[in-house]
Amino acid sequence: MAPTQVFDRNFTDISVHLDSAERTFWCNLQPTGRPCVSPSVLRDLSTMQSDLTRWMAGANDESRPFDHFVVASNIPGVFNLGGDLRLFAESVRQGHRSLLQQYAYRCVEVVHNNLTCYHQPLVTIALVQGDALGGGFETALSCGMIAAERGTKFGLPEVLFNLFPGMGAYSLIARRIGAVQAERMIMSGRIYTAEELHEIGLVDLLLTPGQGVSELQAWIRKQGRRHVSMAAVHKARNLATPVTLQELRDIVDVWVDTAMRLEAPDLRKMERLAAAQDRRRDRSSSMIMAAE
């Protein structure tokens, strides 16, 4: 694959660029609709990941185009607010189990590609400068490290509508801080600050609000050749506590079975949260227009 092909794609819900000087590939989420993991976001992420995998196939230390992969967001105040709740509610109401399963399988394929670093000695980083909820939190957890601005919020609200986060949260939290803590976080439904998650070991790097990009760039620059050992440690983590694609899919199946048993009050709560996501989108759009 030509190296530039990934940059010539007509992505609508992500933007990508390569910082050759810092050897960093940037993928910024920018959903055109609700700031969630929509089918169009999944389509763009899947295409981008396939392009990167082909681009780097057979690369060595000299030919590899970058050493760090960063996923961030172009939406002010929002990293990502999670799953497509309207899609969930409609699928359950219509009895479309296969549609829900297909969506979730695509989600965990994206998670697993991040988790395995595209089978390259890369350091994958989530730069969180706004709220990361549900599937947005799972996206961040799929990276080798999380860098978050102080005061940003993280949470797994699925228990509020009688569900659980089924796209990797349990596996990814459990392997970092233990199954008991993972279950407590999932069942609490509470919101955590970046500082709280740094204290327990889920956030690796705390950044100054509004300075996340520049401070992360400075941190990457400071690492120099140290990225080699860091990538090796992340690979060792994956070998010592592997999270396989099959494990993620098996948990998805539990999630789908649970979702299909949701009742009308649960679905109404889900749709109220979707409406809240819409309001966040409108506020973020206003912020972008004011900045322009």
Coordinates of C-alpha atoms in Angstrom, one line a residue:
M1 CA 0.0 0.0 0.0
A2 CA 1.3 3.5 -0.8
P3 CA 2.2 5.3 2.4
T4 CA -0.1 8.2 1.6
Q5 CA -3.2 6.2 0.9
V6 CA -4.4 6.4 4.5
F7 CA -4.1 10.2 4.3
D8 CA -6.1 10.5 1.0
R9 CA -9.2 8.8 2.4
N10 CA -12.3 10.8 2.6
F11 CA -12.9 10.2 6.3
T12 CA -15.9 12.0 7.8
D13 CA -15.7 11.1 11.4
I14 CA -12.0 11.0 12.1
S15 CA -9.0 13.0 10.9
V16 CA -5.4 11.6 10.7
H17 CA -2.0 13.1 10.2
L18 CA 1.6 12.0 10.6
D19 CA 4.0 14.1 12.6
S20 CA 7.2 12.8 11.0
A21 CA 9.5 14.9 13.2
E22 CA 8.1 13.3 16.3
R23 CA 7.4 10.0 14.6
T24 CA 3.8 10.1 15.8
F25 CA 0.6 9.1 14.0
W26 CA -2.4 11.1 15.2
C27 CA -6.0 9.9 14.9
N28 CA -8.6 12.5 16.1
L29 CA -12.2 11.5 16.6
Q30 CA -14.6 14.0 15.1
P31 CA -18.1 12.5 14.8
T32 CA -20.3 14.4 12.5
G33 CA -23.4 13.6 14.6
R34 CA -23.7 12.6 18.3
P35 CA -20.2 12.4 19.8
C36 CA -20.5 8.6 20.3
V37 CA -19.2 5.4 18.7
S38 CA -21.6 5.6 15.8
P39 CA -21.5 3.2 12.8
S40 CA -19.8 5.9 10.7
V41 CA -17.1 6.3 13.4
L42 CA -16.6 2.6 13.4
R43 CA -16.4 2.5 9.6
D44 CA -13.7 5.2 9.5
L45 CA -11.7 3.6 12.4
S46 CA -11.8 0.2 10.8
T47 CA -10.6 1.5 7.4
M48 CA -7.9 3.5 9.0
Q49 CA -6.7 0.5 11.0
S50 CA -6.7 -1.7 7.9
D51 CA -4.6 0.9 6.1
L52 CA -2.1 1.1 8.9
T53 CA -1.8 -2.7 9.1
R54 CA -1.1 -3.0 5.4
W55 CA 1.2 0.1 5.4
M56 CA 3.4 -1.3 8.2
A57 CA 3.4 -5.0 7.2
G58 CA 7.0 -6.1 7.1
A59 CA 8.4 -2.9 8.4
N60 CA 11.6 -2.9 10.5
D61 CA 13.1 -0.3 12.8
E62 CA 14.5 1.7 9.9
S63 CA 11.4 1.6 7.7
R64 CA 8.7 2.0 10.3
P65 CA 7.1 5.4 9.7
F66 CA 6.2 6.1 13.4
D67 CA 6.8 4.9 16.9
H68 CA 3.8 6.4 18.7
F69 CA 0.1 6.1 17.8
V70 CA -2.2 8.7 19.5
V71 CA -6.0 8.7 19.5
A72 CA -7.5 12.0 20.6
S73 CA -10.6 14.1 19.8
N74 CA -11.4 17.3 17.9
I75 CA -14.6 17.8 19.9
P76 CA -14.2 20.4 22.7
G77 CA -14.8 18.9 26.1
V78 CA -15.5 15.5 24.8
F79 CA -13.2 12.5 24.1
N80 CA -16.2 10.2 23.3
L81 CA -19.5 9.6 25.1
G82 CA -19.8 5.9 24.4
G83 CA -22.0 3.6 22.4
D84 CA -24.8 4.6 19.9
L85 CA -27.6 4.4 22.5
R86 CA -30.3 5.2 20.0
L87 CA -29.1 2.3 17.8
F88 CA -29.1 0.1 20.9
A89 CA -32.6 1.0 22.0
E90 CA -34.1 0.6 18.4
S91 CA -32.3 -2.7 17.9
V92 CA -33.7 -4.1 21.2
R93 CA -37.3 -2.8 20.4
Q94 CA -37.2 -4.4 16.9
G95 CA -35.6 -7.6 18.1
H96 CA -32.6 -7.1 15.8
R97 CA -30.1 -9.2 17.8
S98 CA -27.8 -9.7 14.8
L99 CA -27.5 -6.0 14.1
L100 CA -26.5 -5.3 17.7
Q101 CA -24.0 -8.2 17.7
Q102 CA -22.4 -7.0 14.4
Y103 CA -22.0 -3.5 15.8
A104 CA -20.4 -4.7 19.0
Y105 CA -18.1 -7.2 17.2
R106 CA -16.8 -4.2 15.1
C107 CA -16.2 -2.3 18.3
V108 CA -14.1 -5.0 19.9
E109 CA -12.1 -5.5 16.6
V110 CA -11.1 -1.8 16.8
V111 CA -10.3 -2.3 20.5
H112 CA -8.2 -5.4 19.8
N113 CA -6.2 -3.7 17.0
N114 CA -5.3 -0.9 19.4
L115 CA -4.5 -3.4 22.1
T116 CA -2.1 -5.4 19.9
C117 CA -0.5 -2.3 18.5
Y118 CA -1.0 -3.4 14.9
H119 CA 1.5 -6.1 15.6
Q120 CA 4.3 -3.5 15.7
P121 CA 6.6 -2.3 18.5
L122 CA 4.5 0.9 18.9
V123 CA 3.5 2.8 22.0
T124 CA -0.3 3.5 21.7
I125 CA -1.6 6.5 23.7
A126 CA -5.1 7.9 24.4
L127 CA -5.0 11.6 24.8
V128 CA -8.1 12.5 26.8
Q129 CA -9.0 16.2 27.0
G130 CA -12.7 15.7 27.6
D131 CA -15.3 13.3 28.9
A132 CA -14.7 9.6 28.1
L133 CA -17.8 7.6 29.0
G134 CA -18.8 4.0 28.2
G135 CA -17.3 3.0 24.9
G136 CA -15.2 6.2 24.9
F137 CA -13.6 5.0 28.1
E138 CA -13.1 1.5 26.6
T139 CA -11.4 3.1 23.6
A140 CA -9.0 4.9 25.9
L141 CA -8.4 1.7 27.9
S142 CA -7.5 -0.2 24.6
C143 CA -4.3 1.9 24.3
G144 CA -1.1 1.1 26.0
M145 CA -1.3 4.2 28.1
I146 CA -3.8 7.0 28.9
A147 CA -2.7 10.6 29.1
A148 CA -5.4 12.8 30.5
E149 CA -5.8 16.4 31.3
R150 CA -6.6 17.1 34.9
G151 CA -10.3 17.3 35.7
T152 CA -11.4 15.2 32.7
K153 CA -14.2 12.8 33.5
F154 CA -14.3 9.0 33.0
G155 CA -17.2 6.6 33.6
L156 CA -19.1 3.5 32.8
P157 CA -22.8 4.5 33.1
E158 CA -24.3 1.4 31.5
V159 CA -25.6 0.0 34.8
L160 CA -27.9 3.0 35.0
F161 CA -30.0 1.4 32.2
N162 CA -29.5 -2.2 33.5
L163 CA -26.7 -3.1 31.2
F164 CA -22.9 -3.4 31.5
P165 CA -20.0 -2.1 29.3
G166 CA -19.5 -5.0 26.9
M167 CA -16.7 -3.8 24.6
G168 CA -13.7 -4.6 26.7
A169 CA -14.0 -2.6 29.9
Y170 CA -14.0 -5.6 32.2
S171 CA -11.0 -7.3 30.6
L172 CA -9.0 -4.2 30.2
I173 CA -9.6 -2.8 33.7
A174 CA -9.2 -6.2 35.4
R175 CA -5.7 -6.8 33.9
R176 CA -4.5 -3.4 35.0
I177 CA -5.9 -3.1 38.6
G178 CA -7.8 -6.4 39.3
A179 CA -11.2 -8.0 38.7
V180 CA -12.6 -6.8 42.0
Q181 CA -11.9 -3.2 41.2
A182 CA -13.2 -3.6 37.7
E183 CA -16.5 -4.9 39.0
R184 CA -16.8 -2.1 41.6
M185 CA -16.3 0.5 38.8
I186 CA -18.7 -1.2 36.5
M187 CA -21.4 -1.7 39.1
S188 CA -21.1 1.8 40.6
G189 CA -21.9 3.7 37.4
R190 CA -20.1 6.6 39.0
I191 CA -18.0 9.3 37.3
Y192 CA -14.2 9.4 38.1
T193 CA -11.8 12.2 37.6
A194 CA -8.5 11.8 35.8
E195 CA -6.7 12.4 39.1
E196 CA -8.7 9.5 40.8
L197 CA -7.8 7.1 38.0
H198 CA -4.2 8.2 38.1
E199 CA -4.1 7.3 41.8
I200 CA -5.3 3.8 41.1
G201 CA -3.2 3.2 38.0
L202 CA -5.6 3.5 35.1
V203 CA -4.4 7.0 33.9
D204 CA -0.6 7.0 33.3
L205 CA 0.1 10.7 32.6
L206 CA -1.7 13.8 34.0
L207 CA -1.6 16.9 31.8
T208 CA -2.5 20.6 32.3
P209 CA -6.0 21.5 31.1
G210 CA -5.9 23.1 27.7
Q211 CA -2.2 22.0 27.2
G212 CA -2.7 18.3 26.5
V213 CA -1.4 18.3 23.0
S214 CA 1.7 20.3 23.6
E215 CA 2.6 18.5 26.8
L216 CA 2.1 15.1 25.3
Q217 CA 4.3 16.1 22.4
A218 CA 7.0 17.3 24.8
W219 CA 6.7 14.0 26.7
I220 CA 7.1 12.0 23.5
R221 CA 10.1 14.1 22.5
K222 CA 11.7 13.5 25.9
Q223 CA 11.3 9.7 25.5
G224 CA 13.7 9.5 22.6
R225 CA 14.9 5.9 22.1
R226 CA 13.2 4.9 25.4
H227 CA 10.1 4.1 23.4
V228 CA 11.8 0.8 22.5
S229 CA 11.7 -0.4 26.1
M230 CA 8.2 1.0 26.7
A231 CA 6.8 -0.8 23.6
A232 CA 8.5 -4.0 24.8
V233 CA 6.9 -3.7 28.3
H234 CA 3.5 -3.2 26.7
K235 CA 4.1 -6.3 24.5
A236 CA 5.1 -8.2 27.7
R237 CA 1.9 -7.0 29.3
N238 CA -0.1 -8.4 26.4
L239 CA 1.8 -11.8 26.7
A240 CA 1.5 -12.0 30.5
T241 CA -2.2 -11.0 30.6
P242 CA -3.5 -11.5 27.1
V243 CA -6.9 -10.3 26.1
T244 CA -7.8 -12.2 23.0
L245 CA -10.3 -11.2 20.3
Q246 CA -12.3 -14.3 21.1
E247 CA -12.6 -13.3 24.8
L248 CA -13.9 -9.9 23.7
R249 CA -16.4 -11.5 21.4
D250 CA -17.6 -13.9 24.0
I251 CA -18.2 -11.0 26.4
V252 CA -20.0 -9.2 23.6
D253 CA -22.3 -12.2 23.3
V254 CA -23.2 -11.9 27.0
W255 CA -23.7 -8.2 26.5
V256 CA -26.1 -8.7 23.5
D257 CA -28.1 -11.4 25.4
T258 CA -28.4 -9.0 28.3
A259 CA -29.4 -6.0 26.1
M260 CA -32.1 -8.1 24.4
R261 CA -33.7 -8.6 27.8
L262 CA -34.0 -4.9 28.6
E263 CA -37.5 -3.6 29.3
A264 CA -39.3 -0.4 28.4
P265 CA -38.1 1.6 31.5
D266 CA -34.5 0.6 30.7
L267 CA -34.8 1.7 27.1
R268 CA -36.4 5.0 28.1
K269 CA -33.4 5.7 30.4
M270 CA -31.1 4.8 27.5
E271 CA -32.8 7.3 25.2
R272 CA -32.6 10.0 27.9
L273 CA -28.9 9.5 28.0
A274 CA -28.8 9.7 24.1
A275 CA -30.7 13.0 24.4
A276 CA -28.0 14.2 26.8
Q277 CA -25.4 13.2 24.2
D278 CA -27.2 15.3 21.6
R279 CA -27.1 18.3 24.0
R280 CA -23.4 17.8 24.4
R281 CA -23.0 17.7 20.6
D282 CA -24.9 21.0 20.3
R283 CA -22.8 22.7 23.0
S284 CA -19.5 21.4 21.4
S285 CA -20.6 22.6 18.0
S286 CA -21.3 26.1 19.4
M287 CA -17.8 26.1 21.0
I288 CA -16.2 25.2 17.6
M289 CA -18.2 28.0 15.8
A290 CA -17.2 30.5 18.4
A291 CA -13.6 29.6 18.1
E292 CA -13.7 30.0 14.3

